[in-house]
Each structure stands twice: as C-alpha cells, then as structure tokens.
Coordinates of C-alpha atoms in Angstrom, one line a residue:
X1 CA 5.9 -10.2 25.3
X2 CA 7.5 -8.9 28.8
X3 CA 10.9 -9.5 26.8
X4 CA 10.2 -6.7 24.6
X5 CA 7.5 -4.3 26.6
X6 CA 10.1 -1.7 27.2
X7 CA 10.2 -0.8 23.3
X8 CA 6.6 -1.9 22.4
X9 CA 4.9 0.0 25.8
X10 CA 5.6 3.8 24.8
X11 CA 5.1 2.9 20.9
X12 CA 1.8 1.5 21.4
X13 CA 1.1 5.3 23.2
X14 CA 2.6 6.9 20.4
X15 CA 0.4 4.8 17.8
X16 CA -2.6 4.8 20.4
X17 CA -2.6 9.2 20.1
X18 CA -2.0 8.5 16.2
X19 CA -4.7 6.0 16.0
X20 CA -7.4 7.9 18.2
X21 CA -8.1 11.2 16.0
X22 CA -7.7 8.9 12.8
X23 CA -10.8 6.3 14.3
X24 CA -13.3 9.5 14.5
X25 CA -12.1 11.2 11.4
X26 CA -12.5 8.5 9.6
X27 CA -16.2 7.6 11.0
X28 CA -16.7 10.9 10.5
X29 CA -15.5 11.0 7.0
X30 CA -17.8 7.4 6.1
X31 CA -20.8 8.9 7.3
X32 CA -20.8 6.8 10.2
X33 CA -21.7 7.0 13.7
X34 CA -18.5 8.1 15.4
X35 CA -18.1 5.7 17.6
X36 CA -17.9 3.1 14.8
X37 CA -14.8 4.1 14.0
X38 CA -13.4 3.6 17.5
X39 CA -15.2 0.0 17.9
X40 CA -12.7 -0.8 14.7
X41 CA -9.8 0.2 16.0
X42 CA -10.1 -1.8 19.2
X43 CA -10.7 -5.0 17.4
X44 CA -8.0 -3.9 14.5
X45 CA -5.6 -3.5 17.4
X46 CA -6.9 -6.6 20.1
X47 CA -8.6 -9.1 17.8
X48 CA -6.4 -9.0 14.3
X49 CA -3.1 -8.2 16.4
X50 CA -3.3 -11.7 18.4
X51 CA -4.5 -13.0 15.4
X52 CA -1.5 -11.6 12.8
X53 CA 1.4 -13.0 11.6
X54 CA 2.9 -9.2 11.6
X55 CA 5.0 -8.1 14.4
X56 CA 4.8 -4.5 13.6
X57 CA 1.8 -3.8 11.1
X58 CA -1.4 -2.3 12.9
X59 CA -4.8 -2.7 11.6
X60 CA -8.3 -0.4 11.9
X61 CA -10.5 1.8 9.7
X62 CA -9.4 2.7 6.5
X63 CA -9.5 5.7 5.0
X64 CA -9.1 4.2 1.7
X65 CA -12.6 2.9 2.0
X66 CA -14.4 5.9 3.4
X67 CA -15.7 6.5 0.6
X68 CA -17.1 3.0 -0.1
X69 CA -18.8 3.1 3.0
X70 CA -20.3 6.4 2.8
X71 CA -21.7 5.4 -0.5
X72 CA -22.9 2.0 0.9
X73 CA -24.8 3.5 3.6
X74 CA -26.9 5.4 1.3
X75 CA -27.6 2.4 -0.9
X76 CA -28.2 -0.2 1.8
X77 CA -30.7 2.4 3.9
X78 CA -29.1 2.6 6.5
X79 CA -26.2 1.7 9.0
X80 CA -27.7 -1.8 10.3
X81 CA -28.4 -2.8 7.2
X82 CA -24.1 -1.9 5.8
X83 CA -23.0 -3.9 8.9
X84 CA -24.0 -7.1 7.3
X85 CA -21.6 -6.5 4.1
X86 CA -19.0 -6.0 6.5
X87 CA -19.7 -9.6 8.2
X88 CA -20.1 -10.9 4.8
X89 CA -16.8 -8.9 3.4
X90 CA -15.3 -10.4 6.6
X91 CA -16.5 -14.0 5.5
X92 CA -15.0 -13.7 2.1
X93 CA -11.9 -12.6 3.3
X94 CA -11.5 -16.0 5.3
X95 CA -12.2 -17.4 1.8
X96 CA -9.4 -15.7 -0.1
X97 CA -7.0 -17.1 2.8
X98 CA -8.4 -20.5 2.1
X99 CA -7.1 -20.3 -1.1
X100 CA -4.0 -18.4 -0.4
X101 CA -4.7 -15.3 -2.3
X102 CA -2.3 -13.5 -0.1
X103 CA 0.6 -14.0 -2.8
X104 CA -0.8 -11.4 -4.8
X105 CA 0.8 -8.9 -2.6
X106 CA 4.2 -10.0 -3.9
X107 CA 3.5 -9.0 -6.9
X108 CA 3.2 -5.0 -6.9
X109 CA 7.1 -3.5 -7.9
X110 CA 9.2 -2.3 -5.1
X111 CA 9.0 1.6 -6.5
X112 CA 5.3 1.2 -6.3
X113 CA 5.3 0.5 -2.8
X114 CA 8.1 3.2 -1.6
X115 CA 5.9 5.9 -3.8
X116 CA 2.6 4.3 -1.6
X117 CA 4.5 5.4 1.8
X118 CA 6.0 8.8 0.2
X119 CA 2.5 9.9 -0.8
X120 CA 1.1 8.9 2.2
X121 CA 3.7 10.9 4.0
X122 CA 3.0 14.3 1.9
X123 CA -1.0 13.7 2.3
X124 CA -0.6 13.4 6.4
X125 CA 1.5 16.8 6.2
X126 CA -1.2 18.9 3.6
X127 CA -3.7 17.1 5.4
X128 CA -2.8 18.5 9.3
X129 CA -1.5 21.7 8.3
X130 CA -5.0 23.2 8.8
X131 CA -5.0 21.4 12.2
X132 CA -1.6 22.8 13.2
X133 CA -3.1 26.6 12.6
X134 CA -6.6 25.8 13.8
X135 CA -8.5 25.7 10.8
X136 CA -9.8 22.2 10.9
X137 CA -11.5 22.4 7.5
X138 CA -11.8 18.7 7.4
X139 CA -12.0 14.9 9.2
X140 CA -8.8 13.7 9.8
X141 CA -9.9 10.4 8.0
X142 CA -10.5 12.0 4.8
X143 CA -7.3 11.5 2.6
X144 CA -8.8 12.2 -0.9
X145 CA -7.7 15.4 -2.9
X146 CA -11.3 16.5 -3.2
X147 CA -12.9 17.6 0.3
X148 CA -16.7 17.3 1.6
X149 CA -16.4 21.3 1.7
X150 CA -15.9 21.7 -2.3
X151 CA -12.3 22.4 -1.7
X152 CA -9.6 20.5 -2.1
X153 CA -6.1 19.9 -0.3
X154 CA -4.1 22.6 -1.6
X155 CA -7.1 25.3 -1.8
X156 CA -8.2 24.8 1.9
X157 CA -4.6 25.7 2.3
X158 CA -5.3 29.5 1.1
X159 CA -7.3 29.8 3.7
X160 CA -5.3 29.3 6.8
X161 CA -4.3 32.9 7.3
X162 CA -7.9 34.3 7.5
X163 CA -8.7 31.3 10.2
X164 CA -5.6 30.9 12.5
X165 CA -6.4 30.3 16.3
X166 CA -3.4 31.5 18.1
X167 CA -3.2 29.3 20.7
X168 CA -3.8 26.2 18.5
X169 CA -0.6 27.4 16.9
X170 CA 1.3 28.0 20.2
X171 CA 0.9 24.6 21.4
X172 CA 1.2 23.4 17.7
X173 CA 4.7 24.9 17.5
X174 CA 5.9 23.7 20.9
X175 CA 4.5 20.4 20.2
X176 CA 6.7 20.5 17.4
X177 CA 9.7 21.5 19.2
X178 CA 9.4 19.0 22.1
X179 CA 9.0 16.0 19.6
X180 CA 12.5 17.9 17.8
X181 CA 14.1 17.9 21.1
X182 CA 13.3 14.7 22.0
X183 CA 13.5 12.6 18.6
X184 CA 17.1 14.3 18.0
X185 CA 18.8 15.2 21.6
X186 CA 17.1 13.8 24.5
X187 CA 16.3 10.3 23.5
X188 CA 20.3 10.1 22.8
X189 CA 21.2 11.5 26.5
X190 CA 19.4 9.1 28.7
X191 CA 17.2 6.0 28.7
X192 CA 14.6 7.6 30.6
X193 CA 14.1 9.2 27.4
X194 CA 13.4 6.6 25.3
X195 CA 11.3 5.0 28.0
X196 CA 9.0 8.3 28.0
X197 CA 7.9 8.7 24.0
X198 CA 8.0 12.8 23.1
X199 CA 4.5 12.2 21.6
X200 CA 3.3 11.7 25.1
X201 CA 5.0 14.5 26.8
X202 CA 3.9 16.9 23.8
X203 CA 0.2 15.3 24.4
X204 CA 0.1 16.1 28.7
X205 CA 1.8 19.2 27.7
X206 CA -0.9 20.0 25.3
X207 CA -3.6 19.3 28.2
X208 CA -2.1 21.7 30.8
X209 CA -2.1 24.5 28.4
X210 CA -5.9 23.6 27.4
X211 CA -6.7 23.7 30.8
X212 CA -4.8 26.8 32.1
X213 CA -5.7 29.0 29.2
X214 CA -10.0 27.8 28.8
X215 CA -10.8 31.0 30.1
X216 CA -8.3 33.6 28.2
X217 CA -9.9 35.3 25.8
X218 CA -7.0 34.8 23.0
X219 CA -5.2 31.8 23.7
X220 CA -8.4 29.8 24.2
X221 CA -9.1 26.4 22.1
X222 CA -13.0 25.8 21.5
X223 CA -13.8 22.6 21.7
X224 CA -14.1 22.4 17.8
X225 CA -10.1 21.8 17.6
X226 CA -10.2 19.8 20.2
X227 CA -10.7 15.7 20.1
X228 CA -13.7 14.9 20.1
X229 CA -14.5 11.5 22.0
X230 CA -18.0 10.2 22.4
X231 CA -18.8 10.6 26.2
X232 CA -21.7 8.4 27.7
X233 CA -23.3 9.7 30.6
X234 CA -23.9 5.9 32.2
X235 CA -23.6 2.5 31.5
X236 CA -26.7 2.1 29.7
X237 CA -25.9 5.2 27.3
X238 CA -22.5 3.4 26.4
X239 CA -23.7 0.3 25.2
X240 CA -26.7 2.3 23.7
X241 CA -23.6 3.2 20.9
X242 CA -23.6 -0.4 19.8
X243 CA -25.1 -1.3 16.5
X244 CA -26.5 -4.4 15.6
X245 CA -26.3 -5.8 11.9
X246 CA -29.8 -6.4 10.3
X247 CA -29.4 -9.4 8.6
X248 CA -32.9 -9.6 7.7
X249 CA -31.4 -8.0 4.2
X250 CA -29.2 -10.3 3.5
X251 CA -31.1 -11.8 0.7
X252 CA -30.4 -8.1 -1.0
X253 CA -28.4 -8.5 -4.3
X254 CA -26.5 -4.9 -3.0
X255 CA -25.3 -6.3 -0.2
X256 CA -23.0 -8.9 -1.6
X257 CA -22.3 -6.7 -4.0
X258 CA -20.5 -4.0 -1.6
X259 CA -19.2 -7.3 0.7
X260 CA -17.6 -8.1 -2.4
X261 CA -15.9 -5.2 -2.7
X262 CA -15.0 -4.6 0.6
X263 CA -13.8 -8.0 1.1
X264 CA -11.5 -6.8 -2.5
X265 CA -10.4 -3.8 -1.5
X266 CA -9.8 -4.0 2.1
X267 CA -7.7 -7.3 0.9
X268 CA -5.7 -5.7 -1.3
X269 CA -5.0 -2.4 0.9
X270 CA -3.8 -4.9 3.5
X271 CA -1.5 -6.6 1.2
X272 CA -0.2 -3.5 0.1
X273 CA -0.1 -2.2 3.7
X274 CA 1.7 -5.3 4.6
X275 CA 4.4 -5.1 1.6
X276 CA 5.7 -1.8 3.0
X277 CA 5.7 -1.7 6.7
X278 CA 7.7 -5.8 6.1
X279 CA 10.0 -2.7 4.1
X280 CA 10.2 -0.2 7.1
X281 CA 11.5 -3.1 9.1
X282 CA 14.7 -2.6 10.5
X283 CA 14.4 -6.4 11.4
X284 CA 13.2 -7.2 7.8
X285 CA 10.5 -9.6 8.8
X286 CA 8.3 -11.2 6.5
X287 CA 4.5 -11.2 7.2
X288 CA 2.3 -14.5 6.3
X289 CA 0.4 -13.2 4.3
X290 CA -2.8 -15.6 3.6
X291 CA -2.3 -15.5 7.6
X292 CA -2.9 -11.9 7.2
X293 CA -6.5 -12.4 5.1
X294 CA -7.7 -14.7 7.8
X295 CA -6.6 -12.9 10.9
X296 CA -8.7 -9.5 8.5
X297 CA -11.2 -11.6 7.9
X298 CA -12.1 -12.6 11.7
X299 CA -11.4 -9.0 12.7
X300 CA -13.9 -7.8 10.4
X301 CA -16.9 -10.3 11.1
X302 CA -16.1 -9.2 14.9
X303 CA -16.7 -5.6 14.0
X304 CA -19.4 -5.6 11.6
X305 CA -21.5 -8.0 14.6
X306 CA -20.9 -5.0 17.3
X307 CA -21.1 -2.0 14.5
X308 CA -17.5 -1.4 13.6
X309 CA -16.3 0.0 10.5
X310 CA -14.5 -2.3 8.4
X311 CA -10.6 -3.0 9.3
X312 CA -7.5 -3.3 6.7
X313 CA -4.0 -3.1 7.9
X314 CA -3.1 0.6 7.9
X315 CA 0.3 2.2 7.1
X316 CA 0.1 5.5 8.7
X317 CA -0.3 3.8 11.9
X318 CA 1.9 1.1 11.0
X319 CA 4.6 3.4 10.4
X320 CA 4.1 5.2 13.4
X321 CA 4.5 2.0 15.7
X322 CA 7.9 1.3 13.4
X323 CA 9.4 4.8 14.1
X324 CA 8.6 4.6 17.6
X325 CA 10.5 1.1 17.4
X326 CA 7.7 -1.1 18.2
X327 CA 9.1 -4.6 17.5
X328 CA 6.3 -7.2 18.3
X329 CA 2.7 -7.4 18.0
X330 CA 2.4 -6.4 21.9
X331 CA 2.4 -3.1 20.9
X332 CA -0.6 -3.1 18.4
X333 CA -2.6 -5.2 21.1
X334 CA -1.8 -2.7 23.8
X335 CA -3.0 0.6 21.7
X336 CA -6.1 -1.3 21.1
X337 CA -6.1 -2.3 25.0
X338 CA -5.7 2.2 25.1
X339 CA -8.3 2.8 23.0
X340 CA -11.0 0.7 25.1
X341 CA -10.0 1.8 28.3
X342 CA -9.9 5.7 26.8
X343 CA -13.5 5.8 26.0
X344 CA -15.0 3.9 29.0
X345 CA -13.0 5.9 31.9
X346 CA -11.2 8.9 30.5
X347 CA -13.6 10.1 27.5
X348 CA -13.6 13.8 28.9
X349 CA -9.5 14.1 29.7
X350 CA -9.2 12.7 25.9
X351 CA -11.4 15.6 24.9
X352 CA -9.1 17.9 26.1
X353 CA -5.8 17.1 23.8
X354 CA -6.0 19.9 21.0
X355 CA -5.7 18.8 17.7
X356 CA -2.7 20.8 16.8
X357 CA -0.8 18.7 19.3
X358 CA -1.7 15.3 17.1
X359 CA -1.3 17.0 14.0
X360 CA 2.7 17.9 15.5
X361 CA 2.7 13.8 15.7
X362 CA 2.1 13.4 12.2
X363 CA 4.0 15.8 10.8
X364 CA 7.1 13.8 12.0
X365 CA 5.6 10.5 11.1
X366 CA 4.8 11.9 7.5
X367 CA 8.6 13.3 7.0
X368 CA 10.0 10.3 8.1
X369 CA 7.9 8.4 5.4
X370 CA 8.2 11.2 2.6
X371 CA 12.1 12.2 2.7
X372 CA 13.5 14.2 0.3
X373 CA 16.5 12.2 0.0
X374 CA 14.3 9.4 -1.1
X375 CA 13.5 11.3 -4.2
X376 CA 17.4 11.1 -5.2
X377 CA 17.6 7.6 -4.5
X378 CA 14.6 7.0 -6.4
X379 CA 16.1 9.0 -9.7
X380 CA 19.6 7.7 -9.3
X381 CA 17.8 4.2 -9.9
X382 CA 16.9 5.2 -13.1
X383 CA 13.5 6.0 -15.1
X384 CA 12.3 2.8 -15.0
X385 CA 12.3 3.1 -11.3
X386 CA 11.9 6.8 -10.8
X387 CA 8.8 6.9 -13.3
X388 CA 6.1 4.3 -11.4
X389 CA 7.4 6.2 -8.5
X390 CA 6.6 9.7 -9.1
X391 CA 3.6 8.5 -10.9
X392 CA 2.3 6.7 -7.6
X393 CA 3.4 10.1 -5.2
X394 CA 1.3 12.3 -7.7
X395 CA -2.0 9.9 -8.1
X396 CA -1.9 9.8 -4.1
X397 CA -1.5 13.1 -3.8
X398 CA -4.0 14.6 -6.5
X399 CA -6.6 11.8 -6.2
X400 CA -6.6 9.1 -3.7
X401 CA -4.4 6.6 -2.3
X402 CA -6.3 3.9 -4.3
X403 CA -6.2 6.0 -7.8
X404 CA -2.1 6.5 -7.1
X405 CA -1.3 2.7 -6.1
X406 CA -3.5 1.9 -9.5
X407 CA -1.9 3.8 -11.7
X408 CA 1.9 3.7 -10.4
X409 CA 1.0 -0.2 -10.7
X410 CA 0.0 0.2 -14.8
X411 CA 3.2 2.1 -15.4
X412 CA 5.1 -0.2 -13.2
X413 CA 3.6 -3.2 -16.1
X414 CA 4.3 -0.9 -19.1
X415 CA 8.0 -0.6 -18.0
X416 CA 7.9 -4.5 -17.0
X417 CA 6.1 -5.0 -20.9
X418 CA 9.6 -2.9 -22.1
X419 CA 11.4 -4.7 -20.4
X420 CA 10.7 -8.1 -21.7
X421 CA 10.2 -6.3 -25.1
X422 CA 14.0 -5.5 -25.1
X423 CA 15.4 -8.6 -23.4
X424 CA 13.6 -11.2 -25.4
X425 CA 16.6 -11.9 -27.5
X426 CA 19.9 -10.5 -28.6
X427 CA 21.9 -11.0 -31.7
X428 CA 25.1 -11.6 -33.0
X429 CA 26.0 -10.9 -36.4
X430 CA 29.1 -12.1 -38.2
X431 CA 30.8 -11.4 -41.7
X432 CA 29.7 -12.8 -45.0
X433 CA 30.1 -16.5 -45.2
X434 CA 30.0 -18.1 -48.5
X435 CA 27.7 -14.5 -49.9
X436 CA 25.3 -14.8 -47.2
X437 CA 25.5 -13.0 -43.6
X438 CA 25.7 -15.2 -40.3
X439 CA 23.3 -14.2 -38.1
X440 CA 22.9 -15.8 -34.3
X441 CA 19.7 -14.8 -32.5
X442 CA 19.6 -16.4 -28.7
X443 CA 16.6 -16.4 -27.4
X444 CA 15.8 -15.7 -23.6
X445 CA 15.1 -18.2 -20.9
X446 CA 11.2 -17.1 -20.9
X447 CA 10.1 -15.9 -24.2
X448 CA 6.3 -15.1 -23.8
X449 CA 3.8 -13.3 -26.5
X450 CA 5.0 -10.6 -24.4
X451 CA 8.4 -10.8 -26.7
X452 CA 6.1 -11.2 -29.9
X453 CA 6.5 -7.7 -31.1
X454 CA 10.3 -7.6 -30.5
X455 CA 10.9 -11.0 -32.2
X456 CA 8.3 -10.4 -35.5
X457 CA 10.2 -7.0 -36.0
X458 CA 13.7 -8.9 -36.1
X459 CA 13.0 -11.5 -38.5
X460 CA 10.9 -9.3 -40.9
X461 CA 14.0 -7.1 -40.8
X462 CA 16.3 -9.8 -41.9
X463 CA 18.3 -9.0 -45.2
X464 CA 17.8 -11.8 -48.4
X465 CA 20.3 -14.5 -48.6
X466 CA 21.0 -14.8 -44.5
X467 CA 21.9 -17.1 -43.2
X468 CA 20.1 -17.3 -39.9
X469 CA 21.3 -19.6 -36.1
X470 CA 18.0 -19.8 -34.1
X471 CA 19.4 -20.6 -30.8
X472 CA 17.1 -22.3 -27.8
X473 CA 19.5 -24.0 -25.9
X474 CA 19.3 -21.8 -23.4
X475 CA 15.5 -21.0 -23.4
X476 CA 13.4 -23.3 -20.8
X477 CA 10.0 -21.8 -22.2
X478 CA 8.9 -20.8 -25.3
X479 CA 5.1 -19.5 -25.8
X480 CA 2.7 -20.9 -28.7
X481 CA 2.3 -17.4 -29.8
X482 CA 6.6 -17.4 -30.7
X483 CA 6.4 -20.8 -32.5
X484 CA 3.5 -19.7 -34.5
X485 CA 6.0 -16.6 -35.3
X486 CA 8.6 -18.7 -36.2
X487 CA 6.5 -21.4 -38.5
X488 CA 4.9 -17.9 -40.3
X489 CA 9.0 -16.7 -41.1
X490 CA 9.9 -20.4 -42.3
X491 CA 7.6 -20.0 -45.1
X492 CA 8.9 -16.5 -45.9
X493 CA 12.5 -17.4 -45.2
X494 CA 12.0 -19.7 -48.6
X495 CA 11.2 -16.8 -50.7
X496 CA 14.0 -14.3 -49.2
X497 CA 16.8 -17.4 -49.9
X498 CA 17.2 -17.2 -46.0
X499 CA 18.5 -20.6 -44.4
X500 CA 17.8 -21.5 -40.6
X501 CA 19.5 -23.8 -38.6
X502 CA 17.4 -24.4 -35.0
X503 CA 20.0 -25.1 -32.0
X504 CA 18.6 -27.1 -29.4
X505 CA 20.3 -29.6 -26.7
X506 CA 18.8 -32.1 -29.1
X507 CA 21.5 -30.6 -32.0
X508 CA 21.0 -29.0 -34.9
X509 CA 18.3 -29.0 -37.1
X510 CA 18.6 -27.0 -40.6
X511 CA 15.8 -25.2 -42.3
X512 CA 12.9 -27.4 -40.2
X513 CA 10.2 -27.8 -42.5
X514 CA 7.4 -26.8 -39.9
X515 CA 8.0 -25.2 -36.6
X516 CA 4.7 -26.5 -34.9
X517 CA 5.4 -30.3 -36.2
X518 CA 9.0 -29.9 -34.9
X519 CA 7.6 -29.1 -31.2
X520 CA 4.8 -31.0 -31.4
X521 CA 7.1 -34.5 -32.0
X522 CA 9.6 -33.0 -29.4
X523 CA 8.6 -32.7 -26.1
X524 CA 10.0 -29.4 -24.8
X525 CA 11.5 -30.9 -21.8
X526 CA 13.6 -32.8 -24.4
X527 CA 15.0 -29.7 -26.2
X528 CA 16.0 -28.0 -22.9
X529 CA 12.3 -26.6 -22.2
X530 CA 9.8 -26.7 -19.5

C-alpha cells in the first residue's frame, strides 16, 4: 500500500471530487434521501475495495439503476421497506459468485465494450455542459436521454444562453484551463506536479473565488450551483440520516421480485464495468471476476442494513482513478476513507465547491474516454467492428446506458451469427471427372445449427451428376441439426445421380446409406470429433 501511495493518494482526491457530486445526484435522481447516496459510496469505496480483486475499478451508486430504484420505492411504499431488496439483491449476488456466474462478463465483444466507455464519455460532457454555464437543469446522477423536467439532453442544451450565471462560467473556464495546464505542461516539469492532482488545485481554486465574490452582485454563485452536502447540526441529527431496512415485508412477493433484479442488473453492470476499466489498464490486469460478485454482494447487504443505495462497480469513476494513474485498490479505499470524513467534519467547506469546477473534472475525464481518434480506429477495423460500436455510442447516448449496452450486444450476435454463417465451410471445385464435377466441401472445426442455413443452401444448390467429397477430418464437432441435414440430402442425392464419399480419420466411406446410423455406430471421438 505505502509502496504505491504516491500515485494512488492524489487519484483517490481526483475520484473522491468525481465521486462526491455523482453520490447526491444520483440519490437525488432515485428518489432517495440524499444522503443515501453518500452512505453507498463509502461502503463501494471501503467495504467492496478491500474486498475486490480489482486494483483500479471503483464501486458506488449506479446511475444505471436510478431508475429501478425510483420505481421500487413507489411500489414497495416506501424507503425502509426498498432497503430490504437491496439486502436480498446483495444476498443473491453472493449466490451468483457461488456458482461462478462472473464468466459471463467475458462474453460481451470487445467493440461493445469500447462503444460502453465512448458513450459514457459523450453523456458526462452533454450531461455537465449545463453545469459548466450555470444552468443545472438536472441531477448529476441522471444519465438517461429523457430528463425529470420533460426535456431531454440535447433540448436542455437550447437553453443555456437564456440561463448563464457568469461567474459559474468564469471559474468553469479557468477550471478548465488549470486542469489544461496541468494535465499537458506542468505535470511534465516537475514532480511536485504530479504529486498535487490539477483537479484539486482547480477545486481550492474554485472555493476562494466562491468565497471572495458571495457578496458581488454579478459574479455571485447561489448556493443552487453549488454542492450540496447534507449538514447535521449535532451528533444526534447525523445518525438521525440512517435508515433502517423493514424487514417485516419481506414476505412481499415485490420485494424479491426487484432483489432479483437488482441483484441482475447491478451484476451485469459490474461485469461490464469490470471488462473495460481491466481495458483502460495500462498494466492490463485481469479482475476475478466471481471475486467481483461476492465482494458486490457483501458491499450491498452492508448498505441496504444502514440505508445505502445499491452499489455496482462504476466506470466513470473507475476511469477517473485510471487517468489520474491510480494503480492499486488503496486508492478506491482512500476516496471512500474522503467521503466519510467529508460529511462528518467538513460538510459546509464541501458546500462551497461550485459545480462548474466538478463539471471542468469531467469534461476531461469524458474526452479521455470518448476520443475522436477512437472513431477511426474503430472504422479502420471494419463494419463488423465499427457497426456494434456506433450502435452501442448511439443507444447510450439517445436512451440509456442499459438500452445501448443491449442493443450494441444484439448487433454484436447478428454479426457473430454471419460470421459463423460464412465460415461454416468452404469449397473446392474441380473439372469434370468421368461427366460428373468433383466437388470438395471441408467443413469447419465447430459446425453448429448456427451453419444450418449456409450448409442446406449449398447442397440444394448442387448441380445433377456431382460428384460430391464431404470432408470432416478436420471438424471436432458436428451439431445433430447438420447430420439431420446431411441424412435429408443423401436421400435426394439418389434422385439428382449425386455420389458422396464422407472423409473422416476413420477413411473413406462412399455414398453412406444413412447419416444418423453412420454417427450413431461411430463414436465422434473416433472420426476426429469431440
């Protein structure tokens, strides 16, 4: 830990400013009492940090399940009674560890997962744009296209100009510049400047102009576009912002029901999550996952006992501890360690850091995710790369981040189903031999009922009096659904004066009389299958 503080203290600051506005936006956003939202991202950073295989990935409230909650809430009756699906979500998370469901993550195509992080990136720059000019339309948790307000990201947009509040912008733009500065020339002059983080500079810098400018009548910030941190007046008021789950309604068909879901989604946007910061690497190291579930999974029964929202493993943050060059887990324990002392002894100073300053932050962190550059590199790659890719920046970016991940995924099969449609087999055909045609179709290694289509349209096109080389010397499996094909076109080969000769390690075997009786009385290992 002490090895590597010197990188991981000033990113955990960076992620910690990052992480702060993000907590109560997202509360904010759920319908939740705000300080829900920080209560998660101290056990997302304390609790699931020690317990994480990840060395760089950082966990809290989700805004991918803002909506979830909010909805929850309403059908539950109530906060207390929601806090017992997150206990139970947490629960069933522990379970899909158990059984090592973290492998699905592997699963989702690599274009899927760099157009995840370039939408991201574009929503966290649309998203702060009204923050950077003062017109703070919105939660910062809220990453949906469609807004509370009946606008949506692009229309609340219009309306900047009639709304700017000058001295939001002011600070906005020199935030900006210092985190330029910093980022591009200082941090290459001297160590001192990489020790010192630009976010943190921009964020003090952003408190003494609060502070010398409260009473000017046009470069004033109201307190509106300022963070907004609950402050408790004693001890007893602070601990009075603890809920307690009721699990008196734990009997309640709808409460498994939406700890089900929870347990689903929060699963699967931590897989995700987990996918692309292991990508963002520069050390390229590979996250446990089923590690991941459990270390969720405990963070999330924590939480929903003390009134937390629920946790996932979160890639704006994630990426912000990454680009700050966080490079162990001390860093995501020691934001969360920031977040807890924050709002028990310096509540008020906190609610003096305009949000213009934090939406400078993650206007960086969102270009460095969404480059253009990456757009070329994605086309070069070709359409079947480029396509799941733009399809998962526009679904992000237009709907949600759950909608975009979906459907870059279905595209990302379609052009997997191609795939496999095309490389099922390839042929060879030769001159006449004795009147007939020599045809040589190889089949591939795998040939699935995904290859059905490709393989029925090739023998059906076969001329009369072929003379066909089936070869499976090379194939290690062969579905049910292909021998089924081939015993159907054995029948009709017969009537077309067609003549097959089946190629296995075992020989040759000409014009087999039935396909399913060959295979059957052949084990597959013993014809070079498995």
């Amino acid at each position: 830990m002490f090895r590597t503080i010197k990188n991981d203290l000033p990113a955990s600051i960076v992620v910690f400013f990052v992480a702060l506005p993000l907590c109560l936006g997202i509360a904010l956003a759920s319908g939740a009492p705000l300080f829900s939202g920080l209560i998660a991202g101290i056990i997302g950073g304390i609790v699931v940090g020690s317990l994480s295989g990840s060395k760089i990935g950082v966990s809290g409230p989700a805004a991918g399940l803002a909506a979830i909650v909010l909805t929850a809430i309403g059908t539950l009756g109530g906060y207390q009674n929601f806090l017992v699906a997150v206990v139970l979500g947490g629960i069933i998370q522990l379970i899909f560890g158990v059984l090592k469901a973290g492998i699905i993550g592997y699963y989702f195509p690599s274009s899927v997962i760099k157009g995840m992080l370039t939408g991201i990136g574009i929503i966290i720059i649309l998203k702060q744009i009204p923050h950077f000019f003062g017109y703070d339309a919105g939660p910062d948790g809220k990453d949906g296209f469609f807004q509370t307000s009946s606008e949506n990201t692009f229309s609340s947009l219009l309306h900047i100009t009639d709304n700017i509040i000058l001295g939001s912008l002011i600070i906005g733009i020199v935030s900006l510049a210092i985190l330029i500065l910093w980022d591009k020339v200082l941090s290459k002059k001297a160590k001192i400047f990489q020790l010192i983080q630009g976010p943190l500079v921009a964020v003090i810098v952003g408190i003494i102009f609060f502070s010398l400018t409260q009473s000017h009548s046009t470069l004033s910030i109201s307190q509106s576009h300022l963070v907004n941190v609950p402050v408790p007046e004693d001890a007893s008021s602070f601990l009075a912002q603890f809920n307690f789950p009721n699990f008196g309604v734990i009997t309640n068909p709808d409460v498994w029901v939406i700890a089900f879901t929870i347990a689903l989604v929060a699963s699967l946007e931590t897989l995700l999550c987990v996918e692309a910061t292991d990508k963002l690497d520069p050390h390229k190291n590979v996250t446990p996952t089923n590690r991941e579930l459990l270390a969720q999974g405990t963070g999330n029964i924590i939480s929903g006992l003390i009134g937390g929202l629920p946790i996932t493993q979160v890639i704006v943050r994630s990426s912000a501890n990454i680009q700050s060059g966080g490079v162990s887990k001390s860093s995501t324990i020691i934001h969360g360690i920031l977040l807890l002392i924050s709002v028990v002894l310096i509540p008020t100073l906190l609610n003096m850091i305009p949000l213009s300053v934090l939406a400078a932050i993650l206007f960086v962190v969102g270009y460095k995710l969404a480059k253009p550059k990456l757009f070329k590199q994605m086309y070069d790659l070709g359409w079947k790369q480029s396509v799941p890719f733009t399809i998962t920046v526009l679904g992000i970016v237009f709907i949600d981040l759950l909608w975009g991940i979906g459907l870059g995924l279905a595209v990302g099969v379609v052009v997997i189903l191609l795939k496999s449609y095309q490389n099922s087999h390839f042929l060879h055909i030769e001159d006449k031999s004795n009147g007939k045609h020599k045809i040589k179709m190889t089949l591939a290694e795998e040939v699935t009922f995904f290859n059905k289509g490709a393989i029925l349209k090739e023998l059906d096109s076969l001329p009369r009096d072929t003379y066909l080389e089936l070869n499976l010397i090379k194939t290690r499996y062969l579905d049910n659904d292909i021998i089924e094909i081939l015993e159907d076109f054995a029948i009709k080969a017969k009537e077309r004066n067609i003549d097959i000769n089946l190629v296995s390690k075992r020989g040759v075997v000409e014009n087999p009389p039935s396909f399913v009786q060959f295979f059957k009385e052949r084990p597959k290992s013993s014809l070079g299958l498995n």
